[in-house]
Amino acid sequence: MKYRINGGNKLNGEIRIGGAKNSVLPILAATLLNKGTSVLHDCPKLKDVFSMIEILKHLGCAVEFSGSDIIVDSSGVIDYHIPDKLMRTMRSSIFLMGALVSRNNIAQISFPGGCDIGHRPIDLHLKSLRKLGINIKESFGYIHCKCTKIKGCEIHLDIPSVGATENIMLAVSMADGTTIIGNAAKEPEIEDLQNFLNSMGAQITGAGTNTIIIKGVKELHDTEYTIIPDRIVAGTYLIASAITKGDVVLTNVVKKHIESLISKMSESGFKIVTGNDFIRIEPCVRPRAVDMIITLPYPGFPTDLQAQMVSLLSTADGTSIVTETIFDNRFKYTEELVRMGADIKVDGRIAVIKGVENLTGTSVVARDLRGGAALVLAGLGAIGTTIVEDIEHIDRGYDKFDENLKNLGADIERIM
Ligand code: UD1
């Protein structure tokens, strides 16, 4: 599948941001824990969410996706084995390891798949679960986990890994004793997972700081919960507005979650007006280059908005420098931007972007989720027609991307 984009239309109007992919995925894994019913509101319809639902169904859950609500009944879970075919559909399937061992004392999964944005080891996940008394063996591409009872303990993460922090939280919510995670990831999605688990009766505090304390409870109960808005989707639409010199208002958005982006966009010359539940970006004639953007764990500049920001800076006045510190191969999309006329030089984890007057439309290929979104944004601002190929990557993270952009005035079409 491809997008055909005729660039140049200014985006205008209002868009409501839906629930966060990176929240709903671990929360779906968490629904395995309560042996009952979980009702989740504001869930995005994304390829990754459907993949996670497939896995839950395979394990024996009854799952219904109605409107933007997902209802999971996990009372009938009978399986603890996730076949390779399902695991490979997305990286986030790794969360199921903690949830499944907690539920069954046994789990068998293969190594996860996902976006190709560099080396993505799971050593911290394995090391942490082992520390909790889980016996883990790796053989023939599968990870076999077994334990009699998970035992809470202190775990200090070498890197504040989002996924490892979430996996531990899932594994220990019903463990014997207390677990303390030091150097934990502080992303808003971790806080969302804490709030969801607590809504089922878990006793977790500290998410959002670098120390999370989880007192194991005997059992969890049914719950109903609303997923937080997707900060990366919100940021992507803000940049889309900026790149087209548009005037877009985002609603259902948490300003605090995208403070680092707002700060860089203000530095670049955009006026951003914020209220309780909305963010409005006003157009500027030509953005200014920014000296330095460094991707960092939250609350630093998110790696998941790096590519979209580079698209914007491609036509800024002056030279910008962007350093990627989280993943080791996250500049592949820049080769495609160069085909559109951008002047970008990449050396390892550093990109130097000399702003040009305009990008021009051509045929480009999406190679990963956020890099793909960045190419769509570039196409919206470019002169002429851009074809973005392999948009299946983009479908993993953006619900109704083309429809929403069209509603804001973009000339974009999904073609075969
Ligand atoms: C999550 C997000 C992803 C985002 C990333 C960083 C989800 C579903 N995905 O991914 O969108 O880009 O956070 O904000 O929430 N690492 C190790 N060993 C491990 C685990 C991680 O070395 O066992 C390294 C990674 O290679 C990477 C860094 O730690 O360099 C951060 O990765 P991590 O925070 O774990 O990212 P994910 O949870 O995979």
Short mmCIF file of C-alpha atoms and ligand atoms in Angstrom, two decimals:
data_model
loop_
_atom_site.label_atom_id
_atom_site.label_comp_id
_atom_site.label_asym_id
_atom_site.label_seq_id
_atom_site.Cartn_x
_atom_site.Cartn_y
_atom_site.Cartn_z
CA MET A 1 0.00 0.00 0.00
CA LYS A 2 1.06 3.58 -0.70
CA TYR A 3 0.08 7.15 0.03
CA ARG A 4 -0.16 9.65 -2.80
CA ILE A 5 0.22 13.16 -1.43
CA ASN A 6 -0.14 16.39 -3.35
CA GLY A 7 1.80 18.81 -1.19
CA GLY A 8 1.16 22.43 -0.41
CA ASN A 9 -2.23 22.43 1.34
CA LYS A 10 -2.23 24.20 4.68
CA LEU A 11 -3.72 22.09 7.48
CA ASN A 12 -6.49 23.78 9.42
CA GLY A 13 -9.04 22.72 11.99
CA GLU A 14 -9.35 20.59 15.07
CA ILE A 15 -8.29 17.04 15.77
CA ARG A 16 -8.95 14.91 18.85
CA ILE A 17 -6.01 12.72 19.86
CA GLY A 18 -6.90 9.10 20.68
CA GLY A 19 -5.40 6.68 23.20
CA ALA A 20 -1.67 5.93 23.19
CA LYS A 21 -0.35 2.85 21.38
CA ASN A 22 2.51 2.52 23.85
CA SER A 23 0.02 2.50 26.75
CA VAL A 24 -2.64 0.25 25.35
CA LEU A 25 -0.16 -2.51 24.40
CA PRO A 26 1.29 -3.18 27.89
CA ILE A 27 -2.17 -2.60 29.39
CA LEU A 28 -3.62 -5.27 27.10
CA ALA A 29 -0.88 -7.61 28.34
CA ALA A 30 -1.86 -6.64 31.90
CA THR A 31 -5.46 -7.79 31.32
CA LEU A 32 -4.11 -11.35 31.56
CA LEU A 33 -3.52 -10.80 35.28
CA ASN A 34 -7.02 -10.34 36.71
CA LYS A 35 -8.63 -13.61 35.55
CA GLY A 36 -11.77 -11.55 34.84
CA THR A 37 -12.99 -8.66 32.72
CA SER A 38 -11.18 -5.45 31.82
CA VAL A 39 -12.88 -2.67 29.88
CA LEU A 40 -10.53 -0.24 28.16
CA HIS A 41 -11.76 3.07 26.72
CA ASP A 42 -10.22 5.20 23.97
CA CYS A 43 -8.23 2.43 22.31
CA PRO A 44 -6.71 3.22 18.90
CA LYS A 45 -7.43 0.89 15.97
CA LEU A 46 -3.87 0.00 15.03
CA LYS A 47 -2.16 -2.97 13.46
CA ASP A 48 -0.13 -3.54 16.67
CA VAL A 49 -3.29 -3.45 18.80
CA PHE A 50 -4.96 -6.03 16.54
CA SER A 51 -1.82 -8.18 16.75
CA MET A 52 -1.89 -8.05 20.55
CA ILE A 53 -5.60 -8.98 20.52
CA GLU A 54 -4.79 -11.97 18.27
CA ILE A 55 -2.22 -13.15 20.82
CA LEU A 56 -4.65 -12.72 23.73
CA LYS A 57 -7.28 -14.71 21.83
CA HIS A 58 -4.73 -17.40 21.07
CA LEU A 59 -4.04 -17.66 24.81
CA GLY A 60 -7.76 -18.18 25.51
CA CYS A 61 -9.07 -14.65 26.23
CA ALA A 62 -12.40 -13.51 24.82
CA VAL A 63 -11.81 -10.08 23.29
CA GLU A 64 -14.29 -7.63 21.81
CA PHE A 65 -13.32 -4.37 20.08
CA SER A 66 -16.39 -2.19 19.93
CA GLY A 67 -16.07 1.47 18.87
CA SER A 68 -12.98 2.54 20.75
CA ASP A 69 -13.59 0.16 23.68
CA ILE A 70 -11.77 -3.12 24.11
CA ILE A 71 -13.30 -5.65 26.47
CA VAL A 72 -11.05 -8.51 27.52
CA ASP A 73 -12.31 -11.48 29.49
CA SER A 74 -9.22 -13.39 30.57
CA SER A 75 -11.01 -15.96 32.74
CA GLY A 76 -10.53 -18.70 30.15
CA VAL A 77 -6.76 -18.46 29.58
CA ILE A 78 -5.58 -21.98 28.82
CA ASP A 79 -2.31 -21.52 26.97
CA TYR A 80 1.12 -20.22 27.95
CA HIS A 81 2.83 -20.62 24.59
CA ILE A 82 2.96 -17.85 21.98
CA PRO A 83 3.89 -19.10 18.52
CA ASP A 84 6.72 -17.47 16.62
CA LYS A 85 4.34 -16.23 13.88
CA LEU A 86 2.39 -14.11 16.40
CA MET A 87 5.43 -12.94 18.40
CA ARG A 88 7.15 -11.63 15.31
CA THR A 89 4.29 -9.27 14.45
CA MET A 90 5.51 -6.71 16.97
CA ARG A 91 8.15 -5.93 19.52
CA SER A 92 5.64 -5.25 22.30
CA SER A 93 4.74 -8.92 22.53
CA ILE A 94 7.70 -9.09 24.93
CA PHE A 95 5.48 -7.70 27.75
CA LEU A 96 3.56 -10.92 27.64
CA MET A 97 6.51 -12.70 29.18
CA GLY A 98 6.08 -10.98 32.59
CA ALA A 99 2.28 -11.16 32.46
CA LEU A 100 2.15 -14.82 31.43
CA VAL A 101 4.63 -16.07 34.04
CA SER A 102 2.76 -14.12 36.68
CA ARG A 103 -0.52 -15.69 35.56
CA ASN A 104 0.61 -19.28 34.92
CA ASN A 105 4.08 -19.65 36.50
CA ILE A 106 5.12 -20.71 33.02
CA ALA A 107 5.54 -19.01 29.64
CA GLN A 108 7.00 -19.96 26.30
CA ILE A 109 7.59 -17.20 23.77
CA SER A 110 9.88 -16.60 20.84
CA PHE A 111 12.06 -13.54 20.34
CA PRO A 112 9.90 -10.51 19.42
CA GLY A 113 9.79 -8.71 16.07
CA GLY A 114 9.06 -5.01 15.40
CA CYS A 115 10.44 -1.95 13.63
CA ASP A 116 13.95 -2.11 12.24
CA ILE A 117 15.45 0.92 13.98
CA GLY A 118 18.61 -0.72 15.22
CA HIS A 119 19.80 -3.36 17.60
CA ARG A 120 17.01 -4.09 20.11
CA PRO A 121 18.24 -6.55 22.73
CA ILE A 122 16.02 -7.94 25.51
CA ASP A 123 18.85 -8.70 27.93
CA LEU A 124 17.49 -6.34 30.59
CA HIS A 125 14.09 -8.05 30.47
CA LEU A 126 15.68 -11.47 30.91
CA LYS A 127 18.14 -10.37 33.60
CA SER A 128 15.37 -8.71 35.63
CA LEU A 129 12.96 -11.64 35.42
CA ARG A 130 15.76 -14.02 36.42
CA LYS A 131 16.41 -11.86 39.48
CA LEU A 132 12.77 -12.41 40.46
CA GLY A 133 13.37 -16.14 40.70
CA ILE A 134 12.12 -17.04 37.24
CA ASN A 135 14.07 -19.79 35.56
CA ILE A 136 14.68 -18.77 31.93
CA LYS A 137 16.16 -20.97 29.21
CA GLU A 138 16.70 -19.96 25.61
CA SER A 139 16.65 -22.71 23.00
CA PHE A 140 15.74 -23.06 19.31
CA GLY A 141 14.62 -19.40 19.12
CA TYR A 142 12.24 -19.77 22.05
CA ILE A 143 12.43 -18.41 25.59
CA HIS A 144 11.13 -20.82 28.22
CA CYS A 145 10.19 -19.30 31.58
CA LYS A 146 9.21 -21.23 34.70
CA CYS A 147 8.94 -20.55 38.41
CA THR A 148 7.14 -21.77 41.51
CA LYS A 149 6.40 -18.26 42.80
CA ILE A 150 7.74 -14.89 41.72
CA LYS A 151 9.60 -13.26 44.59
CA GLY A 152 9.80 -9.48 44.90
CA CYS A 153 13.30 -7.96 45.18
CA GLU A 154 15.30 -4.84 44.31
CA ILE A 155 16.18 -4.44 40.65
CA HIS A 156 18.39 -1.66 39.36
CA LEU A 157 18.11 -1.25 35.59
CA ASP A 158 21.36 -0.53 33.70
CA ILE A 159 19.33 1.58 31.23
CA PRO A 160 15.89 3.07 32.02
CA SER A 161 14.24 0.75 29.50
CA VAL A 162 10.53 1.38 28.99
CA GLY A 163 9.75 -2.21 28.05
CA ALA A 164 11.85 -3.78 30.83
CA THR A 165 10.26 -1.50 33.45
CA GLU A 166 6.79 -2.52 32.23
CA ASN A 167 7.67 -6.21 32.04
CA ILE A 168 8.84 -6.17 35.67
CA MET A 169 5.70 -4.32 36.81
CA LEU A 170 3.57 -6.96 35.08
CA ALA A 171 5.57 -9.82 36.56
CA VAL A 172 5.50 -8.61 40.17
CA SER A 173 2.07 -7.06 40.75
CA MET A 174 1.04 -10.35 42.38
CA ALA A 175 4.48 -11.49 43.56
CA ASP A 176 5.45 -12.47 47.09
CA GLY A 177 6.73 -9.35 48.85
CA THR A 178 7.81 -5.97 47.55
CA THR A 179 9.76 -5.09 44.42
CA ILE A 180 11.70 -1.86 43.99
CA ILE A 181 12.74 -0.87 40.48
CA GLY A 182 15.65 1.57 40.49
CA ASN A 183 16.62 3.65 37.43
CA ALA A 184 13.12 2.91 36.10
CA ALA A 185 11.85 4.51 32.91
CA LYS A 186 9.71 7.60 33.64
CA GLU A 187 7.59 7.72 30.48
CA PRO A 188 3.89 8.70 30.89
CA GLU A 189 2.95 5.24 29.57
CA ILE A 190 4.60 3.70 32.66
CA GLU A 191 2.40 5.86 34.87
CA ASP A 192 -0.60 4.77 32.81
CA LEU A 193 0.29 1.11 33.36
CA GLN A 194 0.65 1.78 37.12
CA ASN A 195 -2.76 3.48 37.19
CA PHE A 196 -4.37 0.64 35.25
CA LEU A 197 -2.86 -2.04 37.50
CA ASN A 198 -3.86 -0.07 40.61
CA SER A 199 -7.41 0.18 39.24
CA MET A 200 -7.42 -3.64 39.39
CA GLY A 201 -6.22 -3.57 43.01
CA ALA A 202 -2.43 -3.57 42.59
CA GLN A 203 -0.31 -1.52 45.02
CA ILE A 204 2.19 0.40 42.95
CA THR A 205 3.68 3.83 43.64
CA GLY A 206 6.40 5.93 42.10
CA ALA A 207 5.75 5.52 38.35
CA GLY A 208 6.81 8.73 36.64
CA THR A 209 9.88 8.91 38.92
CA ASN A 210 12.98 6.73 38.67
CA THR A 211 11.98 4.52 41.62
CA ILE A 212 8.88 2.35 41.41
CA ILE A 213 7.69 0.36 44.42
CA ILE A 214 5.35 -2.58 43.88
CA LYS A 215 3.83 -4.38 46.86
CA GLY A 216 2.63 -7.76 45.64
CA VAL A 217 -1.09 -8.44 46.20
CA LYS A 218 -2.90 -11.79 46.31
CA GLU A 219 -5.26 -11.14 43.43
CA LEU A 220 -6.56 -8.48 41.07
CA HIS A 221 -10.16 -7.68 40.17
CA ASP A 222 -12.26 -6.47 37.21
CA THR A 223 -11.73 -2.92 36.03
CA GLU A 224 -12.71 -0.19 33.61
CA TYR A 225 -10.05 2.27 32.47
CA THR A 226 -9.39 5.07 29.94
CA ILE A 227 -6.06 5.08 28.07
CA ILE A 228 -4.05 8.36 28.07
CA PRO A 229 -3.82 10.34 24.80
CA ASP A 230 -0.97 9.45 22.46
CA ARG A 231 1.78 12.07 22.89
CA ILE A 232 3.66 10.88 19.80
CA VAL A 233 0.57 11.11 17.59
CA ALA A 234 -0.15 14.56 19.08
CA GLY A 235 3.42 15.64 18.30
CA THR A 236 3.18 14.28 14.77
CA TYR A 237 0.04 16.35 14.03
CA LEU A 238 1.64 19.45 15.56
CA ILE A 239 4.62 19.05 13.23
CA ALA A 240 2.29 18.34 10.29
CA SER A 241 0.57 21.66 10.98
CA ALA A 242 3.92 23.43 11.27
CA ILE A 243 5.31 21.95 8.06
CA THR A 244 2.28 23.07 6.03
CA LYS A 245 2.18 26.51 7.71
CA GLY A 246 -1.23 25.49 8.97
CA ASP A 247 -3.22 26.33 12.07
CA VAL A 248 -4.31 23.16 13.85
CA VAL A 249 -5.88 22.73 17.28
CA LEU A 250 -5.29 19.43 19.09
CA THR A 251 -7.78 18.35 21.75
CA ASN A 252 -7.57 15.56 24.33
CA VAL A 253 -3.86 16.14 24.74
CA VAL A 254 -1.65 16.44 27.82
CA LYS A 255 0.70 19.40 27.37
CA LYS A 256 3.16 18.13 30.00
CA HIS A 257 3.72 14.98 27.91
CA ILE A 258 5.03 16.95 24.91
CA GLU A 259 6.79 19.78 26.71
CA SER A 260 10.15 18.92 25.12
CA LEU A 261 8.66 19.16 21.61
CA ILE A 262 6.82 22.40 22.41
CA SER A 263 10.06 23.88 23.69
CA LYS A 264 11.95 23.00 20.47
CA MET A 265 9.12 24.22 18.25
CA SER A 266 9.01 27.53 20.14
CA GLU A 267 12.78 27.81 19.65
CA SER A 268 12.13 27.26 15.96
CA GLY A 269 9.77 30.25 15.86
CA PHE A 270 6.30 28.73 16.31
CA LYS A 271 3.76 30.23 18.66
CA ILE A 272 2.04 27.50 20.58
CA VAL A 273 -1.02 28.34 22.65
CA THR A 274 -2.10 25.85 25.28
CA GLY A 275 -5.19 25.45 27.44
CA ASN A 276 -6.45 22.80 29.82
CA ASP A 277 -7.16 20.20 27.18
CA PHE A 278 -6.00 21.76 23.92
CA ILE A 279 -2.89 22.86 22.07
CA ARG A 280 -2.96 25.25 19.13
CA ILE A 281 -0.04 25.91 16.85
CA GLU A 282 0.03 29.12 14.85
CA PRO A 283 1.79 29.28 11.48
CA CYS A 284 5.17 30.94 11.05
CA VAL A 285 6.66 32.18 7.77
CA ARG A 286 9.74 29.96 7.87
CA PRO A 287 10.93 27.96 10.89
CA ARG A 288 14.40 28.69 12.26
CA ALA A 289 16.96 25.94 12.59
CA VAL A 290 17.59 24.70 16.14
CA ASP A 291 21.15 24.34 17.44
CA MET A 292 20.76 20.96 19.00
CA ILE A 293 18.15 18.28 19.55
CA ILE A 294 19.22 15.24 21.56
CA THR A 295 16.82 12.34 21.95
CA LEU A 296 16.66 11.20 25.56
CA PRO A 297 14.45 9.16 27.87
CA TYR A 298 11.37 11.08 29.08
CA PRO A 299 11.11 14.00 29.87
CA GLY A 300 13.82 14.55 27.23
CA PHE A 301 13.06 14.86 23.51
CA PRO A 302 11.43 11.56 22.42
CA THR A 303 13.20 9.37 19.89
CA ASP A 304 9.74 8.64 18.46
CA LEU A 305 9.43 12.29 17.30
CA GLN A 306 12.99 12.63 16.02
CA ALA A 307 12.22 11.78 12.38
CA GLN A 308 9.15 14.02 12.15
CA MET A 309 11.16 16.94 13.61
CA VAL A 310 13.95 16.38 11.07
CA SER A 311 11.35 16.64 8.27
CA LEU A 312 10.38 20.05 9.65
CA LEU A 313 13.98 21.21 10.05
CA SER A 314 14.76 20.18 6.45
CA THR A 315 13.22 23.44 5.28
CA ALA A 316 14.19 25.60 8.27
CA ASP A 317 16.36 28.68 7.96
CA GLY A 318 19.88 27.56 8.94
CA THR A 319 21.61 24.40 10.08
CA SER A 320 20.30 22.08 12.80
CA ILE A 321 22.03 19.21 14.56
CA VAL A 322 20.07 16.20 15.80
CA THR A 323 21.66 13.48 17.95
CA GLU A 324 19.92 10.12 18.41
CA THR A 325 20.99 8.51 21.67
CA ILE A 326 18.32 5.83 22.15
CA PHE A 327 18.52 3.63 19.03
CA ASP A 328 21.54 3.01 16.83
CA ASN A 329 19.95 2.99 13.37
CA ARG A 330 17.19 5.55 13.38
CA PHE A 331 18.23 7.86 10.51
CA LYS A 332 17.44 5.57 7.56
CA TYR A 333 14.52 7.74 6.48
CA THR A 334 16.92 10.66 5.89
CA GLU A 335 18.10 8.98 2.65
CA GLU A 336 14.52 9.32 1.42
CA LEU A 337 14.30 12.95 2.54
CA VAL A 338 17.49 13.63 0.58
CA ARG A 339 15.71 12.22 -2.50
CA MET A 340 13.10 14.91 -1.87
CA GLY A 341 15.79 17.61 -1.95
CA ALA A 342 16.76 17.78 1.74
CA ASP A 343 20.40 18.49 2.62
CA ILE A 344 21.13 16.05 5.46
CA LYS A 345 24.43 14.41 6.40
CA VAL A 346 24.43 11.56 8.87
CA ASP A 347 27.45 10.34 10.79
CA GLY A 348 26.45 7.47 13.05
CA ARG A 349 24.07 8.92 15.61
CA ILE A 350 24.36 12.54 14.47
CA ALA A 351 22.45 14.22 11.64
CA VAL A 352 23.35 17.66 10.32
CA ILE A 353 20.43 19.28 8.52
CA LYS A 354 21.04 22.33 6.34
CA GLY A 355 17.63 23.83 5.70
CA VAL A 356 16.63 24.18 2.04
CA GLU A 357 13.89 26.48 0.68
CA ASN A 358 11.58 23.63 -0.39
CA LEU A 359 11.33 19.87 -0.62
CA THR A 360 10.03 18.41 -3.87
CA GLY A 361 7.77 15.41 -4.35
CA THR A 362 9.09 12.04 -5.52
CA SER A 363 8.69 8.35 -4.73
CA VAL A 364 10.00 7.34 -1.29
CA VAL A 365 9.83 4.22 0.88
CA ALA A 366 8.77 4.01 4.53
CA ARG A 367 11.12 1.64 6.36
CA ASP A 368 9.81 2.01 9.89
CA LEU A 369 6.85 3.53 11.69
CA ARG A 370 8.05 7.00 12.69
CA GLY A 371 10.40 7.41 9.74
CA GLY A 372 7.40 6.62 7.52
CA ALA A 373 5.27 9.26 9.26
CA ALA A 374 8.10 11.76 8.76
CA LEU A 375 8.02 11.11 5.01
CA VAL A 376 4.26 11.75 4.92
CA LEU A 377 4.80 15.07 6.72
CA ALA A 378 7.59 15.97 4.28
CA GLY A 379 5.21 15.17 1.40
CA LEU A 380 2.50 17.42 2.86
CA GLY A 381 4.89 20.36 2.84
CA ALA A 382 6.66 19.57 -0.45
CA ILE A 383 6.06 21.00 -3.90
CA GLY A 384 4.39 18.45 -6.19
CA THR A 385 3.38 14.83 -5.66
CA THR A 386 5.01 12.43 -3.20
CA ILE A 387 4.37 8.69 -3.20
CA VAL A 388 5.17 7.00 0.12
CA GLU A 389 5.49 3.25 -0.30
CA ASP A 390 5.20 0.48 2.32
CA ILE A 391 2.81 2.43 4.52
CA GLU A 392 1.96 -0.74 6.47
CA HIS A 393 4.71 0.46 8.84
CA ILE A 394 2.78 3.68 9.43
CA ASP A 395 -0.47 1.76 10.10
CA ARG A 396 1.26 0.24 13.14
CA GLY A 397 1.07 3.56 14.97
CA TYR A 398 -1.45 5.95 13.42
CA ASP A 399 -5.19 5.35 13.48
CA LYS A 400 -6.93 6.78 10.35
CA PHE A 401 -3.83 8.86 9.50
CA ASP A 402 -4.94 9.72 5.95
CA GLU A 403 -8.56 10.34 6.97
CA ASN A 404 -7.53 12.69 9.77
CA LEU A 405 -5.08 14.59 7.56
CA LYS A 406 -7.74 14.86 4.85
CA ASN A 407 -10.21 16.29 7.39
CA LEU A 408 -7.60 18.94 8.17
CA GLY A 409 -7.35 19.83 4.47
CA ALA A 410 -4.51 17.62 3.19
CA ASP A 411 -4.61 16.13 -0.31
CA ILE A 412 -3.67 12.54 0.57
CA GLU A 413 -4.93 9.24 -0.74
CA ARG A 414 -4.26 5.60 0.04
CA ILE A 415 -3.53 3.67 -3.17
CA MET A 416 -2.50 0.12 -4.03
C1 UD1 B 1 9.57 1.84 23.90
C2 UD1 B 1 8.51 2.31 22.93
C3 UD1 B 1 9.16 2.88 21.68
C4 UD1 B 1 10.17 3.95 22.04
C5 UD1 B 1 11.16 3.45 23.10
C6 UD1 B 1 12.07 4.54 23.62
C7 UD1 B 1 6.67 0.84 23.39
C8 UD1 B 1 5.77 -0.23 22.89
N1 UD1 B 1 7.67 1.21 22.58
O1 UD1 B 1 10.30 0.80 23.26
O2 UD1 B 1 8.14 3.43 20.86
O3 UD1 B 1 10.89 4.33 20.90
O4 UD1 B 1 10.43 2.92 24.24
O5 UD1 B 1 11.33 5.58 24.17
O6 UD1 B 1 6.45 1.38 24.45
N2 UD1 B 1 17.69 -1.91 25.72
C9 UD1 B 1 18.68 -2.83 26.00
N3 UD1 B 1 18.30 -4.03 26.55
C10 UD1 B 1 17.00 -4.32 26.85
C11 UD1 B 1 16.01 -3.36 26.55
C12 UD1 B 1 16.38 -2.17 25.99
O7 UD1 B 1 19.85 -2.60 25.76
O8 UD1 B 1 16.74 -5.42 27.34
C13 UD1 B 1 18.07 -0.65 25.08
C14 UD1 B 1 17.48 -0.50 23.68
O9 UD1 B 1 18.25 -1.15 22.72
C15 UD1 B 1 17.44 0.99 23.51
C16 UD1 B 1 17.17 1.50 24.94
O10 UD1 B 1 17.50 0.42 25.80
O11 UD1 B 1 18.69 1.43 23.08
C17 UD1 B 1 15.77 1.93 25.19
O12 UD1 B 1 14.87 0.89 24.83
P1 UD1 B 1 13.48 0.68 25.56
O13 UD1 B 1 13.22 1.85 26.47
O14 UD1 B 1 13.46 -0.67 26.15
O15 UD1 B 1 12.47 0.74 24.34
P2 UD1 B 1 11.23 -0.18 24.08
O16 UD1 B 1 10.55 -0.50 25.37
O17 UD1 B 1 11.61 -1.28 23.19
#
